PDB file of C-alpha atoms and ligand atoms in Angstrom:
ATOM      1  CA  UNK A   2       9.909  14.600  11.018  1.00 96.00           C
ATOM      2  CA  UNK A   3       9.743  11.110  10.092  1.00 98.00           C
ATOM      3  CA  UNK A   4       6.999  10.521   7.413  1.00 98.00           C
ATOM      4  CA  UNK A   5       5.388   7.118   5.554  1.00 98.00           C
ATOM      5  CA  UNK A   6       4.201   6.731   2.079  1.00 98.00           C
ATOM      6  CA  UNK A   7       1.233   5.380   0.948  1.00 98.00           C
ATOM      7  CA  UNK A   8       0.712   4.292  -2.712  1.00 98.00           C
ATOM      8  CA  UNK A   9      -2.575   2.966  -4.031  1.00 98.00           C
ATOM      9  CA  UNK A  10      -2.504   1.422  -7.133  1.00 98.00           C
ATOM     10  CA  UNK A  11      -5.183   1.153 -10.015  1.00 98.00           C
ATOM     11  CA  UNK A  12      -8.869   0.940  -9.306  1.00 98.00           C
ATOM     12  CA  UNK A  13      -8.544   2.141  -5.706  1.00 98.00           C
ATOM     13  CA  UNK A  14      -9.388   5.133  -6.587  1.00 98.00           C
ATOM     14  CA  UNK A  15     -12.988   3.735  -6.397  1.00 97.00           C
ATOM     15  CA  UNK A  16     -12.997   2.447  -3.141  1.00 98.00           C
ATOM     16  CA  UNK A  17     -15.971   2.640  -1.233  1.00 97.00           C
ATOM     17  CA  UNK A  18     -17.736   2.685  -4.295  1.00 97.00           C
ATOM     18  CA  UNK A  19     -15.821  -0.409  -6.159  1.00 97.00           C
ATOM     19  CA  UNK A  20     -17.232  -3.920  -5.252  1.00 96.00           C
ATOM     20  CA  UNK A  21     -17.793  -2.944  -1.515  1.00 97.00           C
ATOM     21  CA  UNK A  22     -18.657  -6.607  -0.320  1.00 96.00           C
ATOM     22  CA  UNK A  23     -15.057  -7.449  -1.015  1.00 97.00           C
ATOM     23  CA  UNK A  24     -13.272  -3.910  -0.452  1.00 97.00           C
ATOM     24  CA  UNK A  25     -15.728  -2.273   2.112  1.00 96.00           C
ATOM     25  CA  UNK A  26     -17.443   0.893   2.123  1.00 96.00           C
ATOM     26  CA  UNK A  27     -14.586   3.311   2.738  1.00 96.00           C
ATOM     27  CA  UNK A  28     -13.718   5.722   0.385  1.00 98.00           C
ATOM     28  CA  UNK A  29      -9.502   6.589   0.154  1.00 98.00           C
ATOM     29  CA  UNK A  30      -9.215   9.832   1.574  1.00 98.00           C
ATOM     30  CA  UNK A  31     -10.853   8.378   4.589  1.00 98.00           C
ATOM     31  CA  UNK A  32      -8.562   5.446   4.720  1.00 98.00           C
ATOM     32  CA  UNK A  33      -6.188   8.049   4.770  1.00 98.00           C
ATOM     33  CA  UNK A  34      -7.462  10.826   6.840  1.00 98.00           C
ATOM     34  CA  UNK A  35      -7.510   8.106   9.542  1.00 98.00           C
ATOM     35  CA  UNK A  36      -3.930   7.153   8.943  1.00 98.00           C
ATOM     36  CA  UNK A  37      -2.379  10.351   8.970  1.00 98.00           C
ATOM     37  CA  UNK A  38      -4.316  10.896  12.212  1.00 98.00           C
ATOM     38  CA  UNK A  39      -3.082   7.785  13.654  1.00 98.00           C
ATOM     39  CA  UNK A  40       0.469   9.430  12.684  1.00 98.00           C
ATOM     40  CA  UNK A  41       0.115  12.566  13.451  1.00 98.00           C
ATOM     41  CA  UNK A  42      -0.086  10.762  17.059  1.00 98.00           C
ATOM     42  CA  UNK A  43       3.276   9.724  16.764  1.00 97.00           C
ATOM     43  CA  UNK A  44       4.536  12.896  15.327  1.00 98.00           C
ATOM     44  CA  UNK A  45       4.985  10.895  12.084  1.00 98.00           C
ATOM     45  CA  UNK A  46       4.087  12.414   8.403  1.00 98.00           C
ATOM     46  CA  UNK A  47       2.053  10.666   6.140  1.00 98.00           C
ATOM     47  CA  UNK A  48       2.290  11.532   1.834  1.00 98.00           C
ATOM     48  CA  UNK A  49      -0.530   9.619  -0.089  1.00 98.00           C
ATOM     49  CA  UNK A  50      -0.722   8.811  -3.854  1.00 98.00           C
ATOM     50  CA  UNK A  51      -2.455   6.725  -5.746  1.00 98.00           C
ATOM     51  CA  UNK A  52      -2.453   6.100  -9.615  1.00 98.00           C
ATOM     52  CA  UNK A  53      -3.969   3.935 -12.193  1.00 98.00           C
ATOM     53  CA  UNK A  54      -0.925   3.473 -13.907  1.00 98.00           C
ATOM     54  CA  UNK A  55       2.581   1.431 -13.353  1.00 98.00           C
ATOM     55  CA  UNK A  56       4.863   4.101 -14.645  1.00 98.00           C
ATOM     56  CA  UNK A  57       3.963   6.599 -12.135  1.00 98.00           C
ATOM     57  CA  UNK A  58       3.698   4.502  -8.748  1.00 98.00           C
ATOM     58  CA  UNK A  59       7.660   3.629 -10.396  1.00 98.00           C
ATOM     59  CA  UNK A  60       7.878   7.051 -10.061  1.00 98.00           C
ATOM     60  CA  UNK A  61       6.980   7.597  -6.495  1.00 98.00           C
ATOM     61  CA  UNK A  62       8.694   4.717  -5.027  1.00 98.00           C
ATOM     62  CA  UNK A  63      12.116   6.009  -6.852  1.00 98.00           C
ATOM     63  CA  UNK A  64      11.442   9.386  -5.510  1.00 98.00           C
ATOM     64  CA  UNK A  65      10.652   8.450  -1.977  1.00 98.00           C
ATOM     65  CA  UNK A  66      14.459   7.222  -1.324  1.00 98.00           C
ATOM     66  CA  UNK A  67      15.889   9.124   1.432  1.00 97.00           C
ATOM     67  CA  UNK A  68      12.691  10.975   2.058  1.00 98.00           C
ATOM     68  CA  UNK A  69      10.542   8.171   4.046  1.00 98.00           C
ATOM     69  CA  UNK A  70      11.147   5.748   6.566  1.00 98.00           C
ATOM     70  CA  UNK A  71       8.680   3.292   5.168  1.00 98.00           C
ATOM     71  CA  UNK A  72       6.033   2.874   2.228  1.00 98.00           C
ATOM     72  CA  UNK A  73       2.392   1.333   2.639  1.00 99.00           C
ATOM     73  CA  UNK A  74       1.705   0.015  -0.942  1.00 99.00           C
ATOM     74  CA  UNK A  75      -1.355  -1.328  -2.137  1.00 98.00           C
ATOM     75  CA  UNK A  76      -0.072  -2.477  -5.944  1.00 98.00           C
ATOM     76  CA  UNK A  77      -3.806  -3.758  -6.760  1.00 98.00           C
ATOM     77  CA  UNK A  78      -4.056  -5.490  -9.760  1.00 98.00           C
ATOM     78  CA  UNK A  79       0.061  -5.177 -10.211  1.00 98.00           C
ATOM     79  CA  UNK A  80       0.768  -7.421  -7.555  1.00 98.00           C
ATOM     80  CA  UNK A  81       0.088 -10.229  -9.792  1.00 98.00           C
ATOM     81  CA  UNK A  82       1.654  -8.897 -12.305  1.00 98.00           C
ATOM     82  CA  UNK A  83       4.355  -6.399 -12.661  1.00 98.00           C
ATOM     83  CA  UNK A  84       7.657  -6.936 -13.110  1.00 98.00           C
ATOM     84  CA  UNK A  85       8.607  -3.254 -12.976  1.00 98.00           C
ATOM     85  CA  UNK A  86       7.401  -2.500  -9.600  1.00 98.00           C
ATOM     86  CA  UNK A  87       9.214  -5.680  -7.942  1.00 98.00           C
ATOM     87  CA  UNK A  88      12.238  -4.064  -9.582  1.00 98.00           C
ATOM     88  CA  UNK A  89      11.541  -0.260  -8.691  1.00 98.00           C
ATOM     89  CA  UNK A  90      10.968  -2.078  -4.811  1.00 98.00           C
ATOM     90  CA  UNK A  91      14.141  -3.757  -5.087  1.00 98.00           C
ATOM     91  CA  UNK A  92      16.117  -0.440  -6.131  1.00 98.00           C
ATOM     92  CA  UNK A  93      15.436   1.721  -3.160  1.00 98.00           C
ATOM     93  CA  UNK A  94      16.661   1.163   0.483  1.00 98.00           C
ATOM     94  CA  UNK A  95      13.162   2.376   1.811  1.00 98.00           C
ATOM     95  CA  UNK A  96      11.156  -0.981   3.364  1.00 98.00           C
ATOM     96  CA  UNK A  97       7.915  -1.710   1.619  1.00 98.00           C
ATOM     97  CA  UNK A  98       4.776  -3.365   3.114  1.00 98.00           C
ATOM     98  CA  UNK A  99       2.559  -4.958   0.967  1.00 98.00           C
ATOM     99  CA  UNK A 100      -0.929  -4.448   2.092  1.00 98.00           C
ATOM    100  CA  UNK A 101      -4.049  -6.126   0.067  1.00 98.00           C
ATOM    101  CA  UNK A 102      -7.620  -5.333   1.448  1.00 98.00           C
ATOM    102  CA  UNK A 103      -9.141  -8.284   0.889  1.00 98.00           C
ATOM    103  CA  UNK A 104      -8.079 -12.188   1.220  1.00 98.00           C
ATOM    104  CA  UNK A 105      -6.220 -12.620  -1.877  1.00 98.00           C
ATOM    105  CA  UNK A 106      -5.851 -16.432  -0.432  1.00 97.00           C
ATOM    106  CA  UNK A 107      -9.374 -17.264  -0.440  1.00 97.00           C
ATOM    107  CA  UNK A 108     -10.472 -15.514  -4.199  1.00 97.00           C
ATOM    108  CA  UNK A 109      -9.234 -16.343  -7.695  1.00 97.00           C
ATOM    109  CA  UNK A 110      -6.117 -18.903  -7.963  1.00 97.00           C
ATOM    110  CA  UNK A 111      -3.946 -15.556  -9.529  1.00 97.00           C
ATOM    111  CA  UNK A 112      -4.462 -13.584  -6.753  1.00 98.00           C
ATOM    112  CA  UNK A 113      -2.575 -16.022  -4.345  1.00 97.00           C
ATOM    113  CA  UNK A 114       0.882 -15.145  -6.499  1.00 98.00           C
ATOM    114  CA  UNK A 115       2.315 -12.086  -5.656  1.00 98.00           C
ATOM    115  CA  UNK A 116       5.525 -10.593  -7.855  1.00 98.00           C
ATOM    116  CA  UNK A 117       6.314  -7.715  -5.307  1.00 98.00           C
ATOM    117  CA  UNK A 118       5.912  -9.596  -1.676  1.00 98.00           C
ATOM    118  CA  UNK A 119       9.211 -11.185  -2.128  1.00 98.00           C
ATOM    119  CA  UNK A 120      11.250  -8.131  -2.144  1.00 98.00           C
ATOM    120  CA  UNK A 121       8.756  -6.523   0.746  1.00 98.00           C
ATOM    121  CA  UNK A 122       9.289  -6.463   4.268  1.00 98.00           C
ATOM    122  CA  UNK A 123       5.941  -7.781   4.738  1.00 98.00           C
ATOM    123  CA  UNK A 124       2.689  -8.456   3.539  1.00 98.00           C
ATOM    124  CA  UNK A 125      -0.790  -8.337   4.801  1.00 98.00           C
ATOM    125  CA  UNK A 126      -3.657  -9.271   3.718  1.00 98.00           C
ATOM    126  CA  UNK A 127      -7.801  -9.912   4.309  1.00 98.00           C
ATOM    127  CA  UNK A 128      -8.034  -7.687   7.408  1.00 98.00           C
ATOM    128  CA  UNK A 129      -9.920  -5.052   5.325  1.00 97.00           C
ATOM    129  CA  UNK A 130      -8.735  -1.228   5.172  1.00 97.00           C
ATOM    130  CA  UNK A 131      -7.610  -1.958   8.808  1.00 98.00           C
ATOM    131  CA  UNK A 132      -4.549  -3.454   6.991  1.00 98.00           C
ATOM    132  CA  UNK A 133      -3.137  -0.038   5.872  1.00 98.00           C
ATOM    133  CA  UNK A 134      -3.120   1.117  10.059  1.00 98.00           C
ATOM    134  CA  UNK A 135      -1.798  -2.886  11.043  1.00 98.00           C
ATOM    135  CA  UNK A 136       1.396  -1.475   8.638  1.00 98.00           C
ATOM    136  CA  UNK A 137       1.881   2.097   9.787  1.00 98.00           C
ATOM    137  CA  UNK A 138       1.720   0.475  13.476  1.00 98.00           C
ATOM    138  CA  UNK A 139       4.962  -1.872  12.069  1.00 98.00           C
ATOM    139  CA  UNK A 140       6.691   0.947  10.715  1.00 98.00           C
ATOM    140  CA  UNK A 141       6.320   2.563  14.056  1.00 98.00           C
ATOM    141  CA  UNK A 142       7.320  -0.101  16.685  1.00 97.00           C
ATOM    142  CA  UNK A 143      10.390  -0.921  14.083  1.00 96.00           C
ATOM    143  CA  UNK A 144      11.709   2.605  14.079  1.00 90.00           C
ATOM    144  CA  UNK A 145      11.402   2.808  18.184  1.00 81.00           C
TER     145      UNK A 145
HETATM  146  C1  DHK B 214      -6.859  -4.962  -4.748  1.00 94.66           C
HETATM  147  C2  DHK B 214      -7.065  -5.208  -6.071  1.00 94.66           C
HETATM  148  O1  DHK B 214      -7.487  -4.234  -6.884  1.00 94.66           O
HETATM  149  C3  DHK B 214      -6.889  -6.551  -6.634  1.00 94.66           C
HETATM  150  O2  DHK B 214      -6.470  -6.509  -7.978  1.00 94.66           O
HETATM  151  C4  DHK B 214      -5.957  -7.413  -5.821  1.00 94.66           C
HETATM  152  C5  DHK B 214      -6.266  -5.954  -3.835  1.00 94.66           C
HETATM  153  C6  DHK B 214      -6.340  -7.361  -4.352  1.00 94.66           C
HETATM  154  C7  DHK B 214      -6.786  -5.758  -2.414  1.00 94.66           C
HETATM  155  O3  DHK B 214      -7.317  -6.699  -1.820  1.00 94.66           O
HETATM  156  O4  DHK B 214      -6.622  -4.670  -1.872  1.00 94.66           O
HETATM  157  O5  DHK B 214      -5.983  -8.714  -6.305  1.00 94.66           O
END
């Protein structure tokens, strides 16, 4: 069965609860019920993690070579800043999507720079938890 990961980074834990003008009002495991039913479709898998901290997203993305055809990641706040994950990205075969919830383009100056979106296949960004879906629909059109 051919199967997606989908990381979360820090904070995202609280969503639906965390600054919902600017994330929504969707908590995770409905973001990713929804997913994996959009999958389960396609007779496509879906693993979810999320985590506050860098070492174990690192973790996950070295673990899910050979085992996924393609990882959703939400780095949060690590976007802007990790080194580490930009270098866990660029160590597996696996193709990444970045995915941000809201407009990083239109908020603080340091949201516009991401480390990781570089080394991703793509990136998307402002279309709300919608965004996670837009990716998984990539993932499946590219492996058709
Ligand atoms: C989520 C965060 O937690 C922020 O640190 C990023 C991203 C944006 C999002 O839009 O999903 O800057």
């Amino acid at each position: 069965m051919k199967r997606l990961l989908m990381l979360n980074g820090p904070n995202l834990n609280l969503l639906g609860k965390r600054e919902p003008t600017i994330y929504g009002n969707s908590g995770l495991e409905e973001v990713e019920t929804e997913l994996r039913e959009l999958l389960d479709v396609h007779g496509w898998g879906l693993s979810c993690f999320q985590s506050n901290h860098e070492g174990e997203l690192i973790d996950h993305i070295h673990k899910a070579e050979g085992q996924f055809e393609g990882i959703i990641f939400n780095p949060a706040a690590y976007t802007h800043t990790s080194v580490a994950l930009r270098d866990a990205i660029s160590a597996i075969s696996v193709p990444v999507i970045e995915v941000h919830i809201s407009n990083v383009h239109n908020r603080e100056p340091f949201r516009r720079e991401s480390l990781l979106a570089p080394v991703c296949w793509g990136q998307i960004a402002g279309l709300g938890t919608i965004g996670y879906k837009v990716a998984a629909q990539a993932f499946l059109e590219a492996e058709k």
